[in-house]
Each structure stands twice: as structure tokens, then as C-alpha cells.
mmCIF file of C-alpha atoms in Angstrom:
data_model
loop_
_atom_site.group_PDB
_atom_site.id
_atom_site.type_symbol
_atom_site.label_atom_id
_atom_site.label_comp_id
_atom_site.label_asym_id
_atom_site.label_seq_id
_atom_site.Cartn_x
_atom_site.Cartn_y
_atom_site.Cartn_z
ATOM 1 C CA UNK V 1 -26.959 72.468 -15.958
ATOM 2 C CA UNK V 2 -26.295 76.188 -15.974
ATOM 3 C CA UNK V 3 -28.310 78.626 -18.033
ATOM 4 C CA UNK V 4 -25.161 79.445 -20.017
ATOM 5 C CA UNK V 5 -24.673 75.788 -20.938
ATOM 6 C CA UNK V 6 -28.302 75.518 -22.016
ATOM 7 C CA UNK V 7 -27.814 78.490 -24.318
ATOM 8 C CA UNK V 8 -24.660 76.924 -25.766
ATOM 9 C CA UNK V 9 -26.488 73.645 -26.397
ATOM 10 C CA UNK V 10 -29.437 75.446 -27.971
ATOM 11 C CA UNK V 11 -27.148 77.297 -30.325
ATOM 12 C CA UNK V 12 -25.352 74.109 -31.268
ATOM 13 C CA UNK V 13 -28.615 72.522 -32.374
ATOM 14 C CA UNK V 14 -28.680 74.615 -35.499
ATOM 15 C CA UNK V 15 -25.073 73.641 -36.381
ATOM 16 C CA UNK V 16 -24.275 77.124 -37.671
ATOM 17 C CA UNK V 17 -24.683 77.106 -41.434
ATOM 18 C CA UNK V 18 -25.424 73.671 -42.864
ATOM 19 C CA UNK V 19 -26.469 74.296 -46.445
ATOM 20 C CA UNK V 20 -23.588 72.290 -47.942
ATOM 21 C CA UNK V 21 -22.381 70.238 -44.977
ATOM 22 C CA UNK V 22 -23.386 69.726 -41.395
ATOM 23 C CA UNK V 23 -21.005 70.407 -38.496
ATOM 24 C CA UNK V 24 -21.589 68.378 -35.381
ATOM 25 C CA UNK V 25 -20.653 69.929 -32.045
ATOM 26 C CA UNK V 26 -18.535 67.985 -29.580
ATOM 27 C CA UNK V 27 -18.225 68.252 -25.809
ATOM 28 C CA UNK V 28 -14.525 68.751 -24.944
ATOM 29 C CA UNK V 29 -12.548 65.756 -23.644
ATOM 30 C CA UNK V 30 -12.482 65.315 -19.893
ATOM 31 C CA UNK V 31 -10.269 63.576 -17.326
ATOM 32 C CA UNK V 32 -10.741 59.972 -16.285
ATOM 33 C CA UNK V 33 -13.249 58.934 -13.648
ATOM 34 C CA UNK V 34 -12.252 58.880 -9.965
ATOM 35 C CA UNK V 35 -11.064 55.598 -8.469
ATOM 36 C CA UNK V 36 -14.123 55.379 -6.206
ATOM 37 C CA UNK V 37 -16.484 54.499 -9.081
ATOM 38 C CA UNK V 38 -19.034 51.856 -8.103
ATOM 39 C CA UNK V 39 -22.070 50.476 -9.867
ATOM 40 C CA UNK V 40 -25.469 50.297 -8.203
ATOM 41 C CA UNK V 41 -24.890 46.545 -7.871
ATOM 42 C CA UNK V 42 -21.556 47.175 -6.152
ATOM 43 C CA UNK V 43 -23.266 49.501 -3.689
ATOM 44 C CA UNK V 44 -26.061 47.003 -2.995
ATOM 45 C CA UNK V 45 -23.446 44.384 -2.149
ATOM 46 C CA UNK V 46 -21.436 46.768 0.066
ATOM 47 C CA UNK V 47 -24.659 47.609 1.954
ATOM 48 C CA UNK V 48 -25.271 43.891 2.596
ATOM 49 C CA UNK V 49 -28.276 43.819 0.250
ATOM 50 C CA UNK V 50 -30.160 46.389 2.271
ATOM 51 C CA UNK V 51 -33.854 46.423 1.383
ATOM 52 C CA UNK V 52 -34.063 42.881 0.002
ATOM 53 C CA UNK V 53 -32.897 40.817 2.996
ATOM 54 C CA UNK V 54 -35.371 38.047 3.738
ATOM 55 C CA UNK V 55 -37.235 38.635 0.468
ATOM 56 C CA UNK V 56 -38.152 36.363 -2.412
ATOM 57 C CA UNK V 57 -36.487 38.137 -5.348
ATOM 58 C CA UNK V 58 -37.109 38.154 -9.106
ATOM 59 C CA UNK V 59 -34.130 39.535 -11.031
ATOM 60 C CA UNK V 60 -34.363 41.402 -14.345
ATOM 61 C CA UNK V 61 -30.996 41.039 -16.047
ATOM 62 C CA UNK V 62 -28.913 39.374 -18.745
ATOM 63 C CA UNK V 63 -25.270 38.344 -19.065
ATOM 64 C CA UNK V 64 -24.111 41.994 -19.232
ATOM 65 C CA UNK V 65 -25.431 42.629 -15.718
ATOM 66 C CA UNK V 66 -22.237 42.319 -13.694
ATOM 67 C CA UNK V 67 -20.445 43.872 -10.759
ATOM 68 C CA UNK V 68 -17.208 45.795 -11.297
ATOM 69 C CA UNK V 69 -15.259 42.576 -10.661
ATOM 70 C CA UNK V 70 -17.257 41.007 -13.557
ATOM 71 C CA UNK V 71 -19.156 38.562 -11.365
ATOM 72 C CA UNK V 72 -22.667 38.332 -12.811
ATOM 73 C CA UNK V 73 -25.618 39.624 -10.838
ATOM 74 C CA UNK V 74 -27.234 36.224 -11.441
ATOM 75 C CA UNK V 75 -24.389 34.385 -9.688
ATOM 76 C CA UNK V 76 -24.269 36.966 -6.914
ATOM 77 C CA UNK V 77 -27.995 36.644 -6.271
ATOM 78 C CA UNK V 78 -28.044 32.863 -6.763
ATOM 79 C CA UNK V 79 -25.446 32.289 -4.061
ATOM 80 C CA UNK V 80 -26.641 34.924 -1.590
ATOM 81 C CA UNK V 81 -27.889 33.585 1.738
ATOM 82 C CA UNK V 82 -29.756 36.638 3.065
ATOM 83 C CA UNK V 83 -32.550 36.422 0.463
ATOM 84 C CA UNK V 84 -33.890 33.920 -2.065
ATOM 85 C CA UNK V 85 -33.651 34.293 -5.844
ATOM 86 C CA UNK V 86 -36.831 32.723 -7.226
ATOM 87 C CA UNK V 87 -36.768 33.708 -10.916
ATOM 88 C CA UNK V 88 -35.015 35.750 -13.582
ATOM 89 C CA UNK V 89 -36.630 37.962 -16.219
ATOM 90 C CA UNK V 90 -34.691 38.589 -19.439
ATOM 91 C CA UNK V 91 -35.151 41.253 -22.158
ATOM 92 C CA UNK V 92 -34.709 40.999 -25.915
ATOM 93 C CA UNK V 93 -31.714 38.840 -26.946
ATOM 94 C CA UNK V 94 -32.188 36.510 -23.955
ATOM 95 C CA UNK V 95 -30.173 35.777 -20.839
ATOM 96 C CA UNK V 96 -26.963 35.211 -22.806
ATOM 97 C CA UNK V 97 -27.501 38.316 -24.979
ATOM 98 C CA UNK V 98 -27.047 36.027 -27.974
ATOM 99 C CA UNK V 99 -30.418 35.909 -29.780
ATOM 100 C CA UNK V 100 -30.680 37.939 -32.992
ATOM 101 C CA UNK V 101 -32.646 41.198 -32.760
ATOM 102 C CA UNK V 102 -36.358 40.738 -33.330
ATOM 103 C CA UNK V 103 -36.322 36.981 -32.741
ATOM 104 C CA UNK V 104 -38.550 35.630 -29.993
ATOM 105 C CA UNK V 105 -36.740 34.299 -26.918
ATOM 106 C CA UNK V 106 -37.897 31.112 -25.176
ATOM 107 C CA UNK V 107 -38.101 30.489 -21.454
ATOM 108 C CA UNK V 108 -35.274 28.488 -19.906
ATOM 109 C CA UNK V 109 -33.925 27.187 -16.607
ATOM 110 C CA UNK V 110 -30.469 27.804 -15.184
ATOM 111 C CA UNK V 111 -29.279 26.115 -11.995
ATOM 112 C CA UNK V 112 -32.926 25.159 -11.365
ATOM 113 C CA UNK V 113 -33.988 28.807 -11.455
ATOM 114 C CA UNK V 114 -36.661 29.729 -14.051
ATOM 115 C CA UNK V 115 -35.454 32.125 -16.744
ATOM 116 C CA UNK V 116 -38.572 33.931 -17.982
ATOM 117 C CA UNK V 117 -38.416 35.654 -21.361
ATOM 118 C CA UNK V 118 -40.034 39.059 -21.722
ATOM 119 C CA UNK V 119 -39.405 38.997 -25.460
ATOM 120 C CA UNK V 120 -41.492 36.017 -26.495
ATOM 121 C CA UNK V 121 -45.136 35.218 -25.899
ATOM 122 C CA UNK V 122 -45.197 37.884 -23.179
ATOM 123 C CA UNK V 123 -43.458 41.263 -23.035
ATOM 124 C CA UNK V 124 -44.915 42.172 -19.664
ATOM 125 C CA UNK V 125 -44.863 39.988 -16.525
ATOM 126 C CA UNK V 126 -48.163 38.347 -15.703
ATOM 127 C CA UNK V 127 -49.650 38.011 -12.232
ATOM 128 C CA UNK V 128 -48.526 34.381 -12.210
ATOM 129 C CA UNK V 129 -44.937 35.326 -13.097
ATOM 130 C CA UNK V 130 -44.790 37.724 -10.162
ATOM 131 C CA UNK V 131 -46.757 35.621 -7.697
ATOM 132 C CA UNK V 132 -43.703 33.879 -6.226
ATOM 133 C CA UNK V 133 -41.705 37.004 -5.496
ATOM 134 C CA UNK V 134 -41.892 39.850 -2.980
ATOM 135 C CA UNK V 135 -39.700 42.243 -4.921
ATOM 136 C CA UNK V 136 -38.148 42.697 -8.372
ATOM 137 C CA UNK V 137 -34.536 43.824 -8.699
ATOM 138 C CA UNK V 138 -33.438 45.202 -12.085
ATOM 139 C CA UNK V 139 -29.788 45.139 -13.106
ATOM 140 C CA UNK V 140 -29.878 45.861 -16.820
ATOM 141 C CA UNK V 141 -27.260 47.629 -18.953
ATOM 142 C CA UNK V 142 -28.953 50.046 -21.351
ATOM 143 C CA UNK V 143 -27.093 51.626 -24.293
ATOM 144 C CA UNK V 144 -28.579 55.139 -24.190
ATOM 145 C CA UNK V 145 -30.651 54.959 -27.400
ATOM 146 C CA UNK V 146 -34.452 55.212 -27.283
ATOM 147 C CA UNK V 147 -34.944 52.454 -29.860
ATOM 148 C CA UNK V 148 -33.011 49.872 -27.830
ATOM 149 C CA UNK V 149 -35.754 47.815 -26.218
ATOM 150 C CA UNK V 150 -34.362 47.442 -22.692
ATOM 151 C CA UNK V 151 -36.096 50.646 -21.531
ATOM 152 C CA UNK V 152 -39.377 49.286 -22.928
ATOM 153 C CA UNK V 153 -38.904 46.080 -20.945
ATOM 154 C CA UNK V 154 -38.115 48.098 -17.811
ATOM 155 C CA UNK V 155 -41.289 50.120 -18.340
ATOM 156 C CA UNK V 156 -43.369 46.955 -18.674
ATOM 157 C CA UNK V 157 -41.860 45.370 -15.564
ATOM 158 C CA UNK V 158 -42.470 48.557 -13.562
ATOM 159 C CA UNK V 159 -46.036 48.693 -14.845
ATOM 160 C CA UNK V 160 -46.701 45.088 -13.840
ATOM 161 C CA UNK V 161 -45.180 45.710 -10.415
ATOM 162 C CA UNK V 162 -47.491 48.694 -9.988
ATOM 163 C CA UNK V 163 -50.529 46.620 -10.930
ATOM 164 C CA UNK V 164 -49.676 43.624 -8.747
ATOM 165 C CA UNK V 165 -48.337 45.633 -5.812
ATOM 166 C CA UNK V 166 -44.705 44.551 -6.024
ATOM 167 C CA UNK V 167 -41.772 46.764 -5.136
ATOM 168 C CA UNK V 168 -38.999 47.244 -7.690
ATOM 169 C CA UNK V 169 -35.364 48.119 -7.013
ATOM 170 C CA UNK V 170 -33.298 49.423 -9.938
ATOM 171 C CA UNK V 171 -29.521 49.043 -9.672
ATOM 172 C CA UNK V 172 -28.157 51.950 -11.650
ATOM 173 C CA UNK V 173 -25.588 51.654 -14.418
ATOM 174 C CA UNK V 174 -23.775 54.178 -16.632
ATOM 175 C CA UNK V 175 -25.157 55.494 -19.874
ATOM 176 C CA UNK V 176 -22.328 54.429 -22.247
ATOM 177 C CA UNK V 177 -22.787 57.642 -24.263
ATOM 178 C CA UNK V 178 -22.478 59.807 -21.158
ATOM 179 C CA UNK V 179 -25.061 61.935 -19.430
ATOM 180 C CA UNK V 180 -24.640 65.328 -21.086
ATOM 181 C CA UNK V 181 -25.551 64.601 -24.687
ATOM 182 C CA UNK V 182 -29.237 64.912 -25.594
ATOM 183 C CA UNK V 183 -30.025 64.676 -29.310
ATOM 184 C CA UNK V 184 -33.445 64.522 -30.943
ATOM 185 C CA UNK V 185 -37.034 65.513 -30.355
ATOM 186 C CA UNK V 186 -39.033 63.513 -27.773
ATOM 187 C CA UNK V 187 -41.142 60.741 -29.288
ATOM 188 C CA UNK V 188 -44.738 61.739 -29.994
ATOM 189 C CA UNK V 189 -46.943 60.283 -27.243
ATOM 190 C CA UNK V 190 -49.446 59.132 -29.880
ATOM 191 C CA UNK V 191 -46.720 57.103 -31.643
ATOM 192 C CA UNK V 192 -45.191 55.205 -28.731
ATOM 193 C CA UNK V 193 -44.210 51.578 -29.353
ATOM 194 C CA UNK V 194 -41.728 48.977 -28.137
ATOM 195 C CA UNK V 195 -38.952 50.766 -30.075
ATOM 196 C CA UNK V 196 -40.108 54.205 -28.911
ATOM 197 C CA UNK V 197 -41.558 53.442 -25.478
ATOM 198 C CA UNK V 198 -41.163 56.843 -23.842
ATOM 199 C CA UNK V 199 -41.554 60.504 -24.890
ATOM 200 C CA UNK V 200 -37.799 61.075 -24.743
ATOM 201 C CA UNK V 201 -35.221 62.035 -27.393
ATOM 202 C CA UNK V 202 -33.474 59.337 -29.409
ATOM 203 C CA UNK V 203 -30.298 60.033 -27.422
ATOM 204 C CA UNK V 204 -31.604 60.928 -23.969
ATOM 205 C CA UNK V 205 -28.488 61.171 -21.797
ATOM 206 C CA UNK V 206 -30.109 59.382 -18.825
ATOM 207 C CA UNK V 207 -29.083 56.325 -16.848
ATOM 208 C CA UNK V 208 -31.536 53.452 -16.510
ATOM 209 C CA UNK V 209 -32.201 54.537 -12.933
ATOM 210 C CA UNK V 210 -32.979 58.094 -13.989
ATOM 211 C CA UNK V 211 -35.324 56.789 -16.679
ATOM 212 C CA UNK V 212 -37.107 54.683 -14.073
ATOM 213 C CA UNK V 213 -37.574 57.722 -11.829
ATOM 214 C CA UNK V 214 -38.849 59.737 -14.791
ATOM 215 C CA UNK V 215 -41.322 57.034 -15.862
ATOM 216 C CA UNK V 216 -42.747 56.897 -12.363
ATOM 217 C CA UNK V 217 -42.704 60.628 -11.714
ATOM 218 C CA UNK V 218 -44.233 61.649 -15.038
ATOM 219 C CA UNK V 219 -46.932 58.929 -15.052
ATOM 220 C CA UNK V 220 -45.472 57.325 -18.169
ATOM 221 C CA UNK V 221 -46.345 53.783 -17.109
ATOM 222 C CA UNK V 222 -49.165 52.432 -19.315
ATOM 223 C CA UNK V 223 -51.466 51.838 -16.343
ATOM 224 C CA UNK V 224 -50.870 55.410 -15.099
ATOM 225 C CA UNK V 225 -50.182 53.909 -11.668
ATOM 226 C CA UNK V 226 -47.212 54.616 -9.413
ATOM 227 C CA UNK V 227 -44.876 51.783 -8.507
ATOM 228 C CA UNK V 228 -42.976 51.435 -5.234
ATOM 229 C CA UNK V 229 -39.576 52.275 -6.694
ATOM 230 C CA UNK V 230 -36.088 52.420 -5.191
ATOM 231 C CA UNK V 231 -33.032 53.307 -7.267
ATOM 232 C CA UNK V 232 -29.631 52.279 -5.896
ATOM 233 C CA UNK V 233 -27.354 54.910 -7.447
ATOM 234 C CA UNK V 234 -23.775 54.587 -8.600
ATOM 235 C CA UNK V 235 -20.919 56.229 -6.766
ATOM 236 C CA UNK V 236 -18.374 58.410 -8.518
ATOM 237 C CA UNK V 237 -20.176 58.719 -11.866
ATOM 238 C CA UNK V 238 -20.439 62.163 -13.471
ATOM 239 C CA UNK V 239 -22.449 63.202 -16.490
ATOM 240 C CA UNK V 240 -19.368 63.904 -18.595
ATOM 241 C CA UNK V 241 -18.278 60.268 -18.375
ATOM 242 C CA UNK V 242 -18.620 58.011 -21.372
ATOM 243 C CA UNK V 243 -17.937 54.290 -20.997
ATOM 244 C CA UNK V 244 -14.242 54.801 -21.674
ATOM 245 C CA UNK V 245 -13.931 57.114 -18.663
ATOM 246 C CA UNK V 246 -14.916 54.476 -16.122
ATOM 247 C CA UNK V 247 -12.391 51.737 -16.963
ATOM 248 C CA UNK V 248 -15.067 49.057 -16.806
ATOM 249 C CA UNK V 249 -15.041 46.076 -19.157
ATOM 250 C CA UNK V 250 -17.826 46.122 -21.736
ATOM 251 C CA UNK V 251 -19.937 42.969 -21.964
ATOM 252 C CA UNK V 252 -22.058 42.757 -25.142
ATOM 253 C CA UNK V 253 -25.682 43.599 -24.374
ATOM 254 C CA UNK V 254 -26.765 41.924 -27.615
ATOM 255 C CA UNK V 255 -25.035 40.113 -30.503
ATOM 256 C CA UNK V 256 -24.429 43.260 -32.540
ATOM 257 C CA UNK V 257 -23.239 45.520 -29.712
ATOM 258 C CA UNK V 258 -19.707 44.267 -29.019
ATOM 259 C CA UNK V 259 -18.320 47.663 -27.971
ATOM 260 C CA UNK V 260 -19.284 51.222 -26.944
ATOM 261 C CA UNK V 261 -18.042 52.438 -30.336
ATOM 262 C CA UNK V 262 -20.760 50.288 -31.870
ATOM 263 C CA UNK V 263 -23.434 52.221 -29.969
ATOM 264 C CA UNK V 264 -22.225 55.543 -31.389
ATOM 265 C CA UNK V 265 -22.200 54.096 -34.886
ATOM 266 C CA UNK V 266 -25.641 52.564 -34.274
ATOM 267 C CA UNK V 267 -27.038 56.022 -33.511
ATOM 268 C CA UNK V 268 -25.839 57.121 -36.964
ATOM 269 C CA UNK V 269 -26.580 54.076 -39.130
ATOM 270 C CA UNK V 270 -29.256 52.158 -37.198
ATOM 271 C CA UNK V 271 -32.201 54.075 -38.641
ATOM 272 C CA UNK V 272 -30.817 53.587 -42.132
ATOM 273 C CA UNK V 273 -30.622 49.865 -41.424
ATOM 274 C CA UNK V 274 -34.323 49.852 -40.571
ATOM 275 C CA UNK V 275 -35.045 51.342 -43.999
ATOM 276 C CA UNK V 276 -33.020 48.777 -45.913
ATOM 277 C CA UNK V 277 -31.398 49.040 -49.325
ATOM 278 C CA UNK V 278 -27.927 49.225 -47.816
ATOM 279 C CA UNK V 279 -25.712 47.065 -45.619
ATOM 280 C CA UNK V 280 -24.794 48.613 -42.280
ATOM 281 C CA UNK V 281 -22.340 45.864 -41.439
ATOM 282 C CA UNK V 282 -24.692 43.380 -39.773
ATOM 283 C CA UNK V 283 -23.029 40.004 -40.291
ATOM 284 C CA UNK V 284 -19.504 41.438 -40.090
ATOM 285 C CA UNK V 285 -17.064 41.931 -37.225
ATOM 286 C CA UNK V 286 -18.059 45.612 -37.117
ATOM 287 C CA UNK V 287 -21.867 45.796 -37.035
ATOM 288 C CA UNK V 288 -23.310 49.274 -37.615
ATOM 289 C CA UNK V 289 -19.837 50.552 -38.527
ATOM 290 C CA UNK V 290 -19.865 49.599 -42.210
ATOM 291 C CA UNK V 291 -22.078 51.222 -44.798
ATOM 292 C CA UNK V 292 -22.245 50.194 -48.431
ATOM 293 C CA UNK V 293 -23.660 48.194 -51.340
ATOM 294 C CA UNK V 294 -22.307 45.611 -53.825
ATOM 295 C CA UNK V 295 -23.157 47.702 -56.915
ATOM 296 C CA UNK V 296 -22.303 51.066 -58.426
ATOM 297 C CA UNK V 297 -24.371 52.834 -55.755
ATOM 298 C CA UNK V 298 -21.583 52.039 -53.297
ATOM 299 C CA UNK V 299 -19.393 54.740 -54.838
ATOM 300 C CA UNK V 300 -22.276 57.255 -54.822
ATOM 301 C CA UNK V 301 -22.909 56.526 -51.150
ATOM 302 C CA UNK V 302 -19.248 57.234 -50.397
ATOM 303 C CA UNK V 303 -19.524 60.567 -52.219
ATOM 304 C CA UNK V 304 -22.655 61.588 -50.300
ATOM 305 C CA UNK V 305 -21.095 60.665 -46.967
ATOM 306 C CA UNK V 306 -17.911 62.602 -47.753
ATOM 307 C CA UNK V 307 -20.080 65.706 -48.163
ATOM 308 C CA UNK V 308 -21.796 65.206 -44.781
ATOM 309 C CA UNK V 309 -18.708 65.398 -42.560
ATOM 310 C CA UNK V 310 -20.045 62.833 -40.089
ATOM 311 C CA UNK V 311 -18.986 63.180 -36.413
ATOM 312 C CA UNK V 312 -16.437 60.365 -36.679
ATOM 313 C CA UNK V 313 -13.510 59.331 -38.801
ATOM 314 C CA UNK V 314 -14.349 57.407 -41.959
ATOM 315 C CA UNK V 315 -12.387 55.161 -44.296
ATOM 316 C CA UNK V 316 -13.248 53.757 -47.709
ATOM 317 C CA UNK V 317 -13.489 49.960 -47.519
ATOM 318 C CA UNK V 318 -14.847 46.780 -49.062
ATOM 319 C CA UNK V 319 -16.566 44.334 -46.740
ATOM 320 C CA UNK V 320 -18.400 41.016 -46.879
ATOM 321 C CA UNK V 321 -21.559 40.592 -44.740
ATOM 322 C CA UNK V 322 -22.203 36.981 -43.773
ATOM 323 C CA UNK V 323 -25.870 37.726 -43.006
ATOM 324 C CA UNK V 324 -28.319 40.590 -43.216
ATOM 325 C CA UNK V 325 -28.575 42.868 -46.242
ATOM 326 C CA UNK V 326 -26.466 41.705 -49.203
ATOM 327 C CA UNK V 327 -25.299 38.605 -47.359
ATOM 328 C CA UNK V 328 -22.431 36.887 -49.153
ATOM 329 C CA UNK V 329 -21.768 39.830 -51.478
ATOM 330 C CA UNK V 330 -18.705 42.077 -51.363
ATOM 331 C CA UNK V 331 -19.865 45.629 -50.677
ATOM 332 C CA UNK V 332 -18.114 48.895 -51.434
ATOM 333 C CA UNK V 333 -18.556 51.669 -48.910
ATOM 334 C CA UNK V 334 -17.130 53.196 -45.781
ATOM 335 C CA UNK V 335 -16.190 52.227 -42.249
ATOM 336 C CA UNK V 336 -17.134 54.523 -39.359
ATOM 337 C CA UNK V 337 -14.613 55.005 -36.558
ATOM 338 C CA UNK V 338 -16.378 56.930 -33.770
ATOM 339 C CA UNK V 339 -14.251 58.365 -30.980
ATOM 340 C CA UNK V 340 -15.160 58.417 -27.300
ATOM 341 C CA UNK V 341 -16.688 61.918 -27.271
ATOM 342 C CA UNK V 342 -20.323 62.932 -26.874
ATOM 343 C CA UNK V 343 -21.327 64.126 -30.336
ATOM 344 C CA UNK V 344 -24.652 64.533 -32.128
ATOM 345 C CA UNK V 345 -24.862 61.083 -33.635
ATOM 346 C CA UNK V 346 -28.654 61.016 -34.056
ATOM 347 C CA UNK V 347 -28.652 64.305 -35.962
ATOM 348 C CA UNK V 348 -25.922 62.834 -38.162
ATOM 349 C CA UNK V 349 -28.125 59.796 -38.788
ATOM 350 C CA UNK V 350 -31.010 62.025 -39.850
ATOM 351 C CA UNK V 351 -28.746 63.860 -42.284
ATOM 352 C CA UNK V 352 -27.595 60.490 -43.597
ATOM 353 C CA UNK V 353 -31.218 59.442 -44.225
ATOM 354 C CA UNK V 354 -31.924 62.737 -45.971
ATOM 355 C CA UNK V 355 -28.811 62.520 -48.160
ATOM 356 C CA UNK V 356 -29.315 58.893 -49.222
ATOM 357 C CA UNK V 357 -33.099 59.012 -49.720
ATOM 358 C CA UNK V 358 -32.797 60.044 -53.403
ATOM 359 C CA UNK V 359 -30.421 57.108 -54.003
ATOM 360 C CA UNK V 360 -32.251 54.417 -52.034
ATOM 361 C CA UNK V 361 -36.011 54.088 -52.739
ATOM 362 C CA UNK V 362 -36.415 51.849 -49.662
ATOM 363 C CA UNK V 363 -35.922 54.884 -47.406
ATOM 364 C CA UNK V 364 -38.811 56.771 -48.975
ATOM 365 C CA UNK V 365 -41.001 53.667 -49.036
ATOM 366 C CA UNK V 366 -40.474 53.009 -45.323
ATOM 367 C CA UNK V 367 -40.989 56.647 -44.401
ATOM 368 C CA UNK V 368 -44.411 56.467 -46.065
ATOM 369 C CA UNK V 369 -45.468 53.227 -44.300
ATOM 370 C CA UNK V 370 -47.029 53.982 -40.926
ATOM 371 C CA UNK V 371 -46.157 50.538 -39.580
ATOM 372 C CA UNK V 372 -42.541 50.401 -40.792
ATOM 373 C CA UNK V 373 -39.812 49.954 -38.182
ATOM 374 C CA UNK V 374 -38.140 53.122 -39.453
ATOM 375 C CA UNK V 375 -41.230 55.216 -38.864
ATOM 376 C CA UNK V 376 -41.855 53.573 -35.478
ATOM 377 C CA UNK V 377 -38.284 54.261 -34.362
ATOM 378 C CA UNK V 378 -38.474 57.915 -35.449
ATOM 379 C CA UNK V 379 -41.891 58.355 -33.738
ATOM 380 C CA UNK V 380 -42.203 61.807 -35.317
ATOM 381 C CA UNK V 381 -44.646 62.359 -38.207
ATOM 382 C CA UNK V 382 -43.462 65.904 -38.811
ATOM 383 C CA UNK V 383 -39.869 64.742 -39.227
ATOM 384 C CA UNK V 384 -40.899 61.865 -41.496
ATOM 385 C CA UNK V 385 -42.877 64.267 -43.689
ATOM 386 C CA UNK V 386 -39.914 66.656 -43.920
ATOM 387 C CA UNK V 387 -37.680 63.805 -45.039
ATOM 388 C CA UNK V 388 -40.257 62.577 -47.579
ATOM 389 C CA UNK V 389 -40.650 66.076 -49.002
ATOM 390 C CA UNK V 390 -36.895 66.558 -49.339
ATOM 391 C CA UNK V 391 -36.827 69.712 -47.207
ATOM 392 C CA UNK V 392 -33.522 71.534 -46.877
ATOM 393 C CA UNK V 393 -31.046 70.336 -44.192
ATOM 394 C CA UNK V 394 -31.603 73.325 -41.917
ATOM 395 C CA UNK V 395 -35.357 72.686 -41.734
ATOM 396 C CA UNK V 396 -34.945 68.935 -41.261
ATOM 397 C CA UNK V 397 -32.474 69.414 -38.425
ATOM 398 C CA UNK V 398 -34.654 72.013 -36.751
ATOM 399 C CA UNK V 399 -37.598 69.607 -36.771
ATOM 400 C CA UNK V 400 -35.401 66.700 -35.644
ATOM 401 C CA UNK V 401 -34.494 68.446 -32.380
ATOM 402 C CA UNK V 402 -37.735 70.257 -31.541
ATOM 403 C CA UNK V 403 -38.525 69.927 -27.850
ATOM 404 C CA UNK V 404 -34.982 68.958 -26.916
ATOM 405 C CA UNK V 405 -34.453 71.929 -24.590
ATOM 406 C CA UNK V 406 -37.808 71.340 -22.913
ATOM 407 C CA UNK V 407 -36.842 67.713 -22.287
ATOM 408 C CA UNK V 408 -33.595 68.838 -20.668
ATOM 409 C CA UNK V 409 -35.626 70.957 -18.277
ATOM 410 C CA UNK V 410 -38.063 68.112 -17.591
ATOM 411 C CA UNK V 411 -35.369 65.561 -16.814
ATOM 412 C CA UNK V 412 -33.513 67.896 -14.471
ATOM 413 C CA UNK V 413 -35.532 66.900 -11.392
ATOM 414 C CA UNK V 414 -34.787 63.203 -11.973
ATOM 415 C CA UNK V 415 -31.027 63.440 -12.494
ATOM 416 C CA UNK V 416 -29.003 61.633 -9.848
ATOM 417 C CA UNK V 417 -25.555 62.825 -10.896
ATOM 418 C CA UNK V 418 -23.879 66.161 -11.541
ATOM 419 C CA UNK V 419 -21.654 67.362 -14.352
#
């Protein structure tokens, strides 16, 4: 990225004047992706599985891991004759991406191949789990948000491979939010957890392959060991591209992520959902895209949100969650309609927390609890304290993005794709 662009981004962090409302900068729309776009999996296939021929392979994936023709990596690997698929590792939500967030996933068997859960009794492969393989291949579709646990699972698999002397090959996939947007301060290294596994911003703008290179290069693996890592890059992907630019079908990565629009809304409302006291649409057809309550506070929430000027279109609605907060109760609130641009969704979510904290005591309560999911996801004591103390929006936003420019500089040497 040029020095001029860095200066533009730095200036945008402060959003001009934001005493009464916050303006969220947007990267201009760009043309569609070239026709030669190929996933890392596509490239591995076209290279006749170079690097894994003759190997016993363990595959880290779920049902969203597919080639451009939508054939699953599991089926591709299961039927390959040049190597042997011995086992499959799955992240949170299980192989079928169908298990509710936070629920433990059991081991399974599919076509006589063991499906080993890394979101159950174990979150890191054991020596026994890796004993039957020569190499691990990862084909996992991340969503581009630090709190989404797939990066944590990748970190744990890489760490186990480093300890037990196994090579890992990461098949790269697009960041659905694009590769230019970075929003948020890096997680405090003393506050890392499964929902904040790396010292990166909440929206990091990296592909899963770039994150793997960064983990290895910056000694971010828990064991502080290096793993034998190969990343098979994509072809034809540029940093400006969001999911809509690549004309690739979206397969849900988990039950409540049915579309790329959901991810953008999740970056705004997800933290609020961790606090509770409000429905964010879990249990509806539009998870993370609704926001409201079944009582008089619904109208006050609408008023607060109107003042914020969120980086998406909004509409006043009533909705009925079938599970989650206020299940079975008609809620009054808003619907978020994010576009396909790369906007500062995390910063908008922080402003949403700040604006609704006086209305919803659960936000303040969870900000004060060191072990709350909200505080773990934020991984930033200074930001939590600013929110608790009701600091002005300018100060909160400044704290929320501290270290962002430094992270951009750090990640530069690991980026595989240009603008």
C-alpha cells in the first residue's frame, strides 16, 4: 500500500467530526474480478496435488470447503488416487456447519473416514490424532472477523503440527470482506483467547493463508515453534475484491452465516449480541441483521440508531425470533441492509455499544466482567474502560483503532496479493 493511501486511511480513522454522529468511510466500488480467478484448492488440483502425492493426508475443512465448481474438498480428497485421505478435522459448527455456536461437536465417521472434532473435548490435535498422517491440508473458509473461531482452530492445528513434526499445507481462500479494510486495534497479547486468538484487529483484511504465514513468521503459535508451512495461493484475487466480486457461490460456514451480507452485519451487531439485552436476529431468517426488543425500549433503540448513521441502509421493522434472545416474542427495531463495500463495520459496532449502554444494563455488566464473552471478544481493557466510563465518541473511536496503522505495516510482508 502506498504511503498516500496509508495517510488517507489514518485520517479516516478519526471520521472527521463525530460529536453528534459518526461518518464511516467507504472504499470506492471497483470492477468485477478477472475470469482467471481460482481458489487455492483449484490450483492444487490443476497442479496434480503437487506436494501431497503419495502422502497420508489429514484434511481440516467443513462443508463450505469447496472448489469453484462446488465439489467439496472432502469428496475431492476422498476419491483421489495419488494420495490417501486418512482423517478429517472440523472446526466449530462441525463438518456440516450446522451445530449452533458454542455447542460442543462430537466425532463422526463419513464414508469410513474419521471426522475428528476440534470443538469438543479437544480443540487442538493430539499426537494420536496426527499419528496416522504425514501431512495436514487445510481448506477452511474464514469470514474475516477475529472473533470467528476458525483462525483459532487453524492456529491450534499449526501448533500441533509444529510440535509433532508434521507439515501443513493451507489452501488459500478469499476474505469475504476484502483485503483492504482493517478496522480495530490489535488484541492485547495478555488477553488472547479462542475468540481473540491473535494480536490482530477485529477486521484484519487478511486471507486465511496470509494469517497462517503471519502466525508462523511472528512466532504467534502457542509453543513458539515454527511449523513446516506451505500456502497454495489463489490466482486472480486482488485486495479490493469482496465476495461479490468473485462470482463464487457462498456456502454457509455456520448456521447463522447464510450470506456475505450477514458477515458485515455481524461485525456491527455481533458484539452487542454477546452483551445481551437485545435481539440481534438470531432465530430469524436474517441473523445479525435485526436489532430490537419486544418492549418500549425498541423505539428508543431505533432513535439511537438513527442518530448513528450506520454504514448500511436501515429499515424499521417488527420481527419474531424463534430462538435466542426474546424467543417467541415480537420485537420492534430495525433491519440492517449492508452493501458490498468495505466499510468500517467494527467501529460502527463500537459506537452502537456506546450508544445503547445507557439503555441496556447488560452491556455495562458484561463490560465489567473479565470473563464475559463481550470482554473476551474485545480483548482491549482500555477500550472496555472507555465504554464503561461513557467517554465521548471521539475518544472511544480513537482507542478502538489504536495500533491499526502499525498492524498494516506488520502484515505487509505476509500479503500474497496486491491491490
